C-alpha positions as a printed NumPy array, in Angstrom:
array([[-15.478, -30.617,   3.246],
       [-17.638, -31.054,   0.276],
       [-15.171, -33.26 ,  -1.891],
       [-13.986, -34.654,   0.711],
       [-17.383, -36.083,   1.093],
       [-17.627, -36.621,  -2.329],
       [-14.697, -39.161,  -2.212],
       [-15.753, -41.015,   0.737],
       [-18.839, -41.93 ,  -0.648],
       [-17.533, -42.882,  -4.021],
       [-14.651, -45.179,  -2.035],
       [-17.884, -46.637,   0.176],
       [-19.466, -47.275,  -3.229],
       [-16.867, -48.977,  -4.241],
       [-16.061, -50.667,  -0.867],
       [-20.07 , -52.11 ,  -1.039],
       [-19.914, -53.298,  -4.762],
       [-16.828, -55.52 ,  -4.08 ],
       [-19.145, -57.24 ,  -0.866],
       [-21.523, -57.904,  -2.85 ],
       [-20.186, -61.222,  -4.213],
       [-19.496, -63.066,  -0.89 ],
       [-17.814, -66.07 ,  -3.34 ],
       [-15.434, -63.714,  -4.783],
       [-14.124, -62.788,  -1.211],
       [-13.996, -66.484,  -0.175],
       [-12.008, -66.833,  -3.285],
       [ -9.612, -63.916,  -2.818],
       [ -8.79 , -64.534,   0.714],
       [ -7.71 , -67.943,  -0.127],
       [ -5.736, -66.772,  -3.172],
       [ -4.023, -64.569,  -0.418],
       [ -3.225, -67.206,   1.655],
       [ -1.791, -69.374,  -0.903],
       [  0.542, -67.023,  -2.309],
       [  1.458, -66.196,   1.739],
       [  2.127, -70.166,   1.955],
       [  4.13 , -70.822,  -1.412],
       [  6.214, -67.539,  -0.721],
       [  7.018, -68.596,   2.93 ],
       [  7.911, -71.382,   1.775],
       [ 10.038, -70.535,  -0.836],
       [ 12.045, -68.782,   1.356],
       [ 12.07 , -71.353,   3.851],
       [ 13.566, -73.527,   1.527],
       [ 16.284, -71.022,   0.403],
       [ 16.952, -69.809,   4.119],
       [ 17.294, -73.92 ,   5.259],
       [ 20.4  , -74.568,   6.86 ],
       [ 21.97 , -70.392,   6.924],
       [ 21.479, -68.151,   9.381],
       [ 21.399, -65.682,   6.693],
       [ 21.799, -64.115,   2.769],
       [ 23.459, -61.287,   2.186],
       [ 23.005, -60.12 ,   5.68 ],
       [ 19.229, -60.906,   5.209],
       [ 17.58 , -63.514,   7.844],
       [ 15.113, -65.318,   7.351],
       [ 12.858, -63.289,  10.111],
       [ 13.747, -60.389,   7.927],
       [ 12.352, -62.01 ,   4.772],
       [  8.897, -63.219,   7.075],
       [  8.087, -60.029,   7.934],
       [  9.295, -58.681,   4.058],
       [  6.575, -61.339,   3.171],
       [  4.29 , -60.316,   5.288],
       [  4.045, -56.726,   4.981],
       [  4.84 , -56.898,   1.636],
       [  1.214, -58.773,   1.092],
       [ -0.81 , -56.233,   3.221],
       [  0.862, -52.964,   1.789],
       [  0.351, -54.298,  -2.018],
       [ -2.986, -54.718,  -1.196],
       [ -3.271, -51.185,  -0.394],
       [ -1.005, -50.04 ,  -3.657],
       [ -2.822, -52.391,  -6.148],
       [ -4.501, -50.164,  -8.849],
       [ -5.827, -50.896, -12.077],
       [ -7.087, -47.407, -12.763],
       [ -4.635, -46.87 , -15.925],
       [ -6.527, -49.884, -17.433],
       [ -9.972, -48.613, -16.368],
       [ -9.405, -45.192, -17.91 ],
       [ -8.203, -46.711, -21.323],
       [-11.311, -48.663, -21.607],
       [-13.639, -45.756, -20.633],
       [-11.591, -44.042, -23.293],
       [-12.562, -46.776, -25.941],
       [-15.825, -47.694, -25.22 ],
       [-16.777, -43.743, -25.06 ],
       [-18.217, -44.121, -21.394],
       [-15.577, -41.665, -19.481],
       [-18.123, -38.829, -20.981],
       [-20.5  , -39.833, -18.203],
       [-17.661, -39.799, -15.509],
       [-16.695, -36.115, -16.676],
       [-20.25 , -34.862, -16.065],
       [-19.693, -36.119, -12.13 ],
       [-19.712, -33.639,  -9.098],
       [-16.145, -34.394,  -8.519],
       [-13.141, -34.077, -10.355],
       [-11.872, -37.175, -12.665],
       [ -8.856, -38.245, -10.935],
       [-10.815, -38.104,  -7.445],
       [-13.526, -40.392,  -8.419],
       [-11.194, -43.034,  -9.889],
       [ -8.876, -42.926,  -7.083],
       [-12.057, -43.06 ,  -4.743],
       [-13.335, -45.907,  -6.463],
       [ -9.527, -47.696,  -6.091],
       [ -9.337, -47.265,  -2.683],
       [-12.839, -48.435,  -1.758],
       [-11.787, -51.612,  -3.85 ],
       [ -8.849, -51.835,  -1.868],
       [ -9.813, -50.883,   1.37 ],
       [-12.346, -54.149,   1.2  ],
       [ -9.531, -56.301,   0.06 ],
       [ -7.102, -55.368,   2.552],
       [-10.257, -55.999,   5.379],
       [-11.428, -59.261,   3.86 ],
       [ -8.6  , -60.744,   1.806],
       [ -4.895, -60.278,   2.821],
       [ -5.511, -59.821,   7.052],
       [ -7.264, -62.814,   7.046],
       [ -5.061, -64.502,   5.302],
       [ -2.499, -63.655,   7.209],
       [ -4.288, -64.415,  10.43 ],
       [ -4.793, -68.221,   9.384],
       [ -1.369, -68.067,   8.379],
       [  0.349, -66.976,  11.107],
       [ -2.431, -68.974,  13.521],
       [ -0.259, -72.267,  13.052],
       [  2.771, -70.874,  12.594],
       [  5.781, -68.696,  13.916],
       [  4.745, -64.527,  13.77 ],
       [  7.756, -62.036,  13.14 ],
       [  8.795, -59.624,  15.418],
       [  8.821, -55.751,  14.756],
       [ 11.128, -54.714,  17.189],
       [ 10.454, -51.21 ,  15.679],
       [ 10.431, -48.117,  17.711],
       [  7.511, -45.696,  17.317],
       [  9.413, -43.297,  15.387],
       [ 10.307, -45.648,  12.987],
       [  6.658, -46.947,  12.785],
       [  5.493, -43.224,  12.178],
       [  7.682, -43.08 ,   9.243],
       [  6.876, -46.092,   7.792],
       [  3.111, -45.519,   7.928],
       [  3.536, -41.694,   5.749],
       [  6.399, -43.75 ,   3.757],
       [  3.44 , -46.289,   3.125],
       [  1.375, -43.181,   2.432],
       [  3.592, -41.546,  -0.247],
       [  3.936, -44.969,  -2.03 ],
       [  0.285, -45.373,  -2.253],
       [ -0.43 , -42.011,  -4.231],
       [  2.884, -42.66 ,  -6.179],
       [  1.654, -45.652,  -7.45 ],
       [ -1.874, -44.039,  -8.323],
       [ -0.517, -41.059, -10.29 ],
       [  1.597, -43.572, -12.478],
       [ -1.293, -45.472, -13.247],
       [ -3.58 , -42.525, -13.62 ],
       [ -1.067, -40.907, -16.072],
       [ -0.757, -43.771, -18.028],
       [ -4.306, -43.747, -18.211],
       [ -4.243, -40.44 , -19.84 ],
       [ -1.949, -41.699, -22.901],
       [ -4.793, -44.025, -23.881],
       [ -6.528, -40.373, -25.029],
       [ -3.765, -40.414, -27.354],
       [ -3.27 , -43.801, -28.44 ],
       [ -6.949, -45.383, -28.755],
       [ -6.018, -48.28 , -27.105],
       [ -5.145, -49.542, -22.989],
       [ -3.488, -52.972, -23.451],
       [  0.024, -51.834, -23.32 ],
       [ -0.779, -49.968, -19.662],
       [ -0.959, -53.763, -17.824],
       [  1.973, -55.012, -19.84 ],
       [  4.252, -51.989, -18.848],
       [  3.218, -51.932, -15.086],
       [  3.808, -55.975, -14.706],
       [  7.144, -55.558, -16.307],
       [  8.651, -52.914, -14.99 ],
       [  7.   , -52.657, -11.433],
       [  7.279, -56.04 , -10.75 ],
       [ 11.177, -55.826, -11.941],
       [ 12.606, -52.832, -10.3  ],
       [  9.326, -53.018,  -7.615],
       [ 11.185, -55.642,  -5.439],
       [  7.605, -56.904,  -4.451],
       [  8.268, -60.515,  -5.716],
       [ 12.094, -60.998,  -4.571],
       [ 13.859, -57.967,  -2.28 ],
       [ 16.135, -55.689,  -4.163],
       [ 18.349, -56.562,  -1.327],
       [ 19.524, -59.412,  -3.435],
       [ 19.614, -57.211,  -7.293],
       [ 22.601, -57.834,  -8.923],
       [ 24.19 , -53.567,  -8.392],
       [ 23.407, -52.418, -12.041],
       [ 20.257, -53.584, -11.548],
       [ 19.573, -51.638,  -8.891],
       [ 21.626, -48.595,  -9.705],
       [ 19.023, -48.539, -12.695],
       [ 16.32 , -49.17 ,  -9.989],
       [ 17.087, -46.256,  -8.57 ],
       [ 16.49 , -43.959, -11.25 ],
       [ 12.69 , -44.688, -11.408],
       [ 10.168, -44.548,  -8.679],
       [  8.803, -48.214,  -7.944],
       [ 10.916, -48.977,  -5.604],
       [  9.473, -46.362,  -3.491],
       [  6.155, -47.574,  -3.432],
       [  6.659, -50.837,  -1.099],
       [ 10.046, -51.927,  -0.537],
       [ 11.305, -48.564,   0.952],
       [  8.647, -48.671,   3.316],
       [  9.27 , -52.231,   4.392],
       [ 12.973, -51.478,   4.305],
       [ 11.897, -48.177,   6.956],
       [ 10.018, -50.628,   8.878],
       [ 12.523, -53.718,   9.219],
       [ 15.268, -51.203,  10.28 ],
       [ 17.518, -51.994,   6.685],
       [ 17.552, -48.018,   6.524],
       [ 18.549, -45.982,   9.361],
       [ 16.381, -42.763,  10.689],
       [ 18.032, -40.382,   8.317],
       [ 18.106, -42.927,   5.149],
       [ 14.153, -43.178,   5.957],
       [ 13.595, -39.17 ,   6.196],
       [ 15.855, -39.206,   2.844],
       [ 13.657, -41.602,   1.026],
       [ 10.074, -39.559,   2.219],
       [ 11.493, -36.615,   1.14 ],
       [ 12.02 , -38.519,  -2.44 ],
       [  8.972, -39.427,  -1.868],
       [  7.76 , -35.981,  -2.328],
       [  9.702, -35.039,  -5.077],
       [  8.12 , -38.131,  -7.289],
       [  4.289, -37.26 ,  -6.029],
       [  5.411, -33.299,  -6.56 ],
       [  6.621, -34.448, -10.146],
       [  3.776, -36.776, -10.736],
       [  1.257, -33.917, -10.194],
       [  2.915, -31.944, -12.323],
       [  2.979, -34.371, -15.472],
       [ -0.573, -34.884, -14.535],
       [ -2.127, -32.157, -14.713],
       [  0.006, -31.117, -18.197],
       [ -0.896, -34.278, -19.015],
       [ -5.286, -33.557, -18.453],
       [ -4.885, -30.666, -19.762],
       [ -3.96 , -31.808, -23.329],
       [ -6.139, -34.616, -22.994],
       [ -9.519, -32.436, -22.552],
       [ -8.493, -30.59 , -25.119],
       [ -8.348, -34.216, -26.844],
       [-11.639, -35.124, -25.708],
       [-13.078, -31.826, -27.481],
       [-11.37 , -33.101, -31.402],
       [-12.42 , -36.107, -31.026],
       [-16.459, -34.496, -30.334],
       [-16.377, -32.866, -32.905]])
C-alpha cells in the first residue's frame, strides 16, 4: 500500500498546485468551451443539409466531440517535455533521490494535473455547452460502457509510456524540443482527435494502424458509439495490452541505459 500512497499524494500535490491560480481555471474552462463551440460548429456546418458522411451522423460526430474533449483531458501529458528539461537544467537529480520510483512520481504528478482539469475545465464546459443546446444520446449497453471505460484506461497509460520514453531519449540527446514537435505531428495525425479516422483517406489509415495513437482515444470512442462491435472492442483491448506490454518493456531497457547515463555524465 505504501506506493500506492506515495502516488496519491504526489497526484493530490499536483491536483492542489493547479487550484491554486483560480484565473488560470477561469481561463481554461473557457478555452474548453470555445474549442467545444467552434468544433460543434464545424461539424454543424459540414453535416447541414445530410443525414449523414460516410455512414457517420451528425449525433455520432456530437458525442465524438464530446467525449473526445473529456477523454483528452484525461490523456493530455507533457511529461516527455518535463523530463527533457529536468535533464537539461540538471534538476531530475533531486527527483531520483524521491521515496518513489521516477516514472511513478511523474505520472502522479500528470494525473493530479489532469484530474483537476477534467473536474474544473472540460465538464464544465461541457455543461454550459450542452445547457442551451441539444445533448447526444448513448444508447450504449452496460457491457459496452464497461469496455469503453478499461479501453479509456489502456489509452491513458499508452499515451504516458510514449511520452515517458521519449522523455528518456533526452538523456541521450541533451536537448527536449523535438519531444512536443513529434507528439503534435504524429498524434494529432494518425490520433484522429481533431477529425475521426472514420473519414482517413485508406493508406492513411492502413499506416495508422501500424502505430499506437489511435488507440489512445478514438478506439475508445469508437467502443462507446457502437462503430465497433463487442468482439472488434475485446480485439482492440487486447491490442491494447500488447502496446502497454511492449511499452514497459522499451521502458524499462530504455531506464536502464539511461541511469547508467546519468552515472558518465557525474563523473
Amino acid at each position: 500500500m505504501a506506493p500506492f500512497s506515495l502516488f496519491a499524494m504526489f497526484a493530490l500535490t499536483a491536483f492542489r498546485m493547479n487550484s491554486v491560480y483560480r484565473s488560470n481555471t477561469v481561463i481554461l474552462a473557457l478555452g474548453s468551451y470555445l474549442k467545444l463551440f467552434v468544433l460543434m460548429s464545424v461539424w454543424q456546418g459540414l453535416f447541414r443539409g445530410k443525414e449523414a458522411i460516410g455512414g457517420i451522423t451528425y449525433d455520432d460526430m456530437m458525442l465524438f466531440v464530446l467525449i473526445n474533449l473529456l477523454v483528452g483531458t484525461l490523456t493530455y501529458s507533457r511529461i516527455g517535455s518535463t523530463i527533457g528539461d529536468k535533464v537539461i537544467s540538471g534538476s531530475i537529480s533531486t527527483d531520483l533521490i524521491k521515496p518513489v520510483s521516477f516514472k511513478s512520481y511523474m505520472i502522479a504528478d500528470q494525473w493530479g494535473e489532469n484530474m483537476f482539469r477534467f473536474l474544473f475545465s472540460a465538464v464544465p464546459a461541457c455543461v454550459i455547452y450542452f445547457a442551451f443546446m441539444s445533448v447526444p444520446t448513448i444508447a450504449a449497453e452496460p457491457l459496452r460502457i464497461l469496455l469503453f471505460a478499461i479501453s479509456v484506461i489502456c489509452g491513458i497509460v499508452i499515451i504516458y509510456h510514449i511520452h515517458y520514453l521519449l522523455g528518456l531519449t533526452s538523456f541521450w540527446t541533451g536537448n527536449a524540443y523535438y519531444i512536443d514537435w513529434f507528439m503534435k505531428a504524429f498524434y494529432e495525425l494518425f490520433a484522429g482527435t481533431f477529425v475521426p479516422l472514420w473519414f482517413y483517406p485508406q493508406w492513411l489509415l492502413l499506416v495508422g494502424t501500424f502505430l499506437p495513437f489511435r488507440l489512445v482515444t478514438f478506439e475508445p470512442i469508437a467502443i462507446l458509439a457502437g462503430k465497433t462491435d463487442m468482439a472488434g472492442a475485446l480485439g482492440i483491448i487486447a491490442l491494447q495490452g500488447f502496446w502497454i506490454a511492449l511499452l514497459l518493456l522499451l521502458e524499462k531497457w530504455a531506464w536502464s541505459r539511461a541511469q547508467h547515463k546519468i552515472f558518465v555524465q557525474g563523473g
